[in-house]
Amino acid sequence: MVYFILKRLLQSVFVMLAVALLAFSLFRFVGDPVSQMTGVETSVEDRERLREELGLNDPFIAQFARFTGDMLQGDFGFSYRTRQPVAEMIADRIPATLELGTVALIISLIVGIPAGVYTALRPRGFITQTILMTTLVGVSIPTFVIGIMLIFLFGVQLGWLPTFGRGGTVEIGGWTSSLFTIDGWRALILPALTLGVYQLTLTMRLVRAEMMEVLRSDYIRFATARGIPYRRLHFRHALANTMIPVITIIGLQFGGVIAFSIVTESVFQWPGMGLLFLESIRFVDIPVMGVYLVVIAFFFVLVNLLVDMLYIAIDPRLRVKEAA
Amino acid sequence: MLDVQGLTVKFPSRHGDFTAIEDVSIRVAPGEIHGLVGESGAGKSTIGAAIIGLLQPPGYVAAGTMTLGDTDLRKLTPDQAHEMRGDRISMIFQDPQTSLNPLMTIEDQLIETIQAHFDVSTSKARKRAVDLLEEIGIKDAASRIGAYPHQFSGGMRQRVVIALALCTDPELIIADEPTTALDVAVQSQVLDLIRRLADTRGIGFILITHDIGVIAQITDNVTVLRGGRVMETGPTAQVLGAPDHPYTRALMAAVPRLDRKLDRFLVPADDAPVVPDARGVDAEAWLLDGVQEGGLGLQVRDLTVRFAGTRTSLFRKPEPYVALDDVSLHVRPGSVMGLVGESGSGKSTLAKAISGLISPASGTMQLGDTDLPYGKARGRAHPSRRLIQMVFQDPYSSLNARHRIGDILAEPLALYGLETDKARRRALAIGMLELVEMDPGVIDRYPHQFSGGQRQRIAVARALLARPRFLICDEPTSALDVSIQAQVLNLLKDLQAKFNLTILFISHNLAVVRQMADDVAVLQSGRLVETKTSEPFFQAPDAEYSQTLLSLTPAMPY
């Protein structure tokens, strides 16, 4: 098992190196960094001097090594646009995105898993058909339309909830959280719902499909033939086996939620990383874009690693084989 | 005890109700083992499911009565029926690999089942579970009980399954093909266990199987089914010894005998062979044309195959798993060599090494006078790629589902450059279908439109169209019903004689091997324990292991 985790860690390092290379080439080859930084009136000599100072004339490998080394030490460079350190800018924005993503994921799990189980247990019921139809609509409508519709209904027509920003936030050890005030929750609920709806339908359909598959398996038939109470049969035997493949997808989804919160953040003017990324694109702020790429990749790798370890915890077959 | 009268089960479909079971009556007394035998589609499992109340929807019981003791099983509410399952009727399934929940320990599954039916404390339930496992022959049960299903071997797992079915003291156990997935040695132990439980505990068993050998070995009474109807029923000795019904007689004739060799199996007359017309004769001539030289023998010397083992430590290299250990084998030109052994003995590994699908660690292989290079070192164009052909066990996965039969059959002709003309290839494919006794009109169909037996014929036809000299048949009939098996074996014998083929016939079924083989080789855990001419082998095998294998195979006393 130690071997397994070490192997995964090693793979993660390689993935991160590949992403760093990608971010670096973005940095280095998309446009000329020097002309990004300087104005039209800068002389050719000054530009050349700057190029030499910044080490842009060094060989590619040396530059990449320096780039990676700086990153590992937490030095992510400076933004072209605001002249602030990128690390600070990202660190400011991470809490907003993480909270949004986590709440969205929790909404999708709390609703999606029970709905999936219900629709699997009563595949032909009226409620099941209704749920399936509604979620089909949910998948088909683009995220921003759902967001705008929610804003229109709850923000404008009913006036219950704010339509932009994070509301009241509390600062806890450098982490700006909106989870500790009513106001913050009121601001969070609409964007989280918007972001979570798609994940919710996906989770539900996946749980449903897997559960129906498991319910047809031999061990469920055997347990039924032994008269195990249905409650236990469904929630202990079937659900646990259903969750094994579902966890992988949920893990990947969480990475996706973080990465693709861009649209939702922009609709709700949510001050997270996605919004920062959009602003950076508008101003061709390449250092921020590069670091954003690396940070998102890091989340993906981290979540996948956690999922792998969760597998071992759930499935005894993956643990060290004892002599049978 | 159990009394089923006039049971009829129907499955509603768009084209009206499909009657799966019609007017079936069965009585099972306490301590009786009642066999249900028949080929696939006979409705054996449906009867079991109807009795325990677990018919796959939308199937339903349309008529008949089912009573267990004083209880009318058809009058139970769904809740009462579920209460009764496990408590009074239990079930054992075919595959012990899949019938246990992989995420729960044996202990949890046993205790849960006991507590579902008895109001006992967890520690009492555990004690009962341990006692039961001991009784059923699991040593050191007190410590093994905490293990997960994957930590047990197949035979042990089937014992655990039996313990689970037994832990609530049911009156009746329905065993659906309980030994089909097991090796002969384990099969005979499990059958002994079932017999013992019937005798000592007075449990009634319904034993569902397609294997007449199993029926003959342990059942008291037997019901022969076909197409959902009872053909014949009565005491086992009477039904199998002096069958009344023509179907039972045909079935018995199709069963390969362990005790003597038949030249051909008798197959029911309604499957009269297709007489080949001009196209078939043409294909035959074409094949004979390619095989005018005599048969090719195979000489294997000191063959060793190793696989990478599972890594147990970070710093140590994993121990390799030795799949074949120093195996030497000679298959005489034009003969059939039967290769037998239990699962995991290396039979299929040997086949793969010969056909160049895997690389051995050492040893030599010679086809005729030509050396066979190892695995990938044997180029795609190496002549042996054509001369050696394989027929696989599972006819459902060995044919490409997206190709038409005509294309599947014509492929070797194009691949090996035997025929360049497309029309000629098609004509040969049609002729070949006739040679394997199939209607040439089916040439444009897809594999899923055929039954298992027909697919296996197609697989044989495809292999032959490469003009092979050496055929490897890896369990070619073990997925087939006995009557279909008899037909396919007859076909293989005919073709072997006609084209003077050399065949390596792999099977775990000794009775089938006796019918087919000229010589027999026995493998045990990767080692060759015996090679002998077939008839002397079956009369008196030399190696102790061969004797055990032979004695454990259910014999047909009738």
Short mmCIF file of C-alpha atoms in Angstrom, two decimals, chain B residues 17 25 75 94 123 139 175 219 326 360 540:
data_model
loop_
_atom_site.label_atom_id
_atom_site.label_comp_id
_atom_site.label_asym_id
_atom_site.label_seq_id
_atom_site.Cartn_x
_atom_site.Cartn_y
_atom_site.Cartn_z
CA ASP B 17 -47.32 -13.54 -22.92
CA SER B 25 -45.03 -30.23 -10.62
CA LYS B 75 -50.69 -16.30 -0.76
CA GLN B 94 -23.43 -20.55 -9.19
CA SER B 123 -21.84 -12.41 20.35
CA LYS B 139 -10.38 -24.66 9.53
CA ALA B 175 -28.85 -24.66 -5.24
CA THR B 219 -29.60 -36.66 -6.31
CA ASP B 326 9.97 -27.22 -17.56
CA PRO B 360 8.26 -18.09 -22.44
CA ALA B 540 -4.90 -47.01 -15.48
#
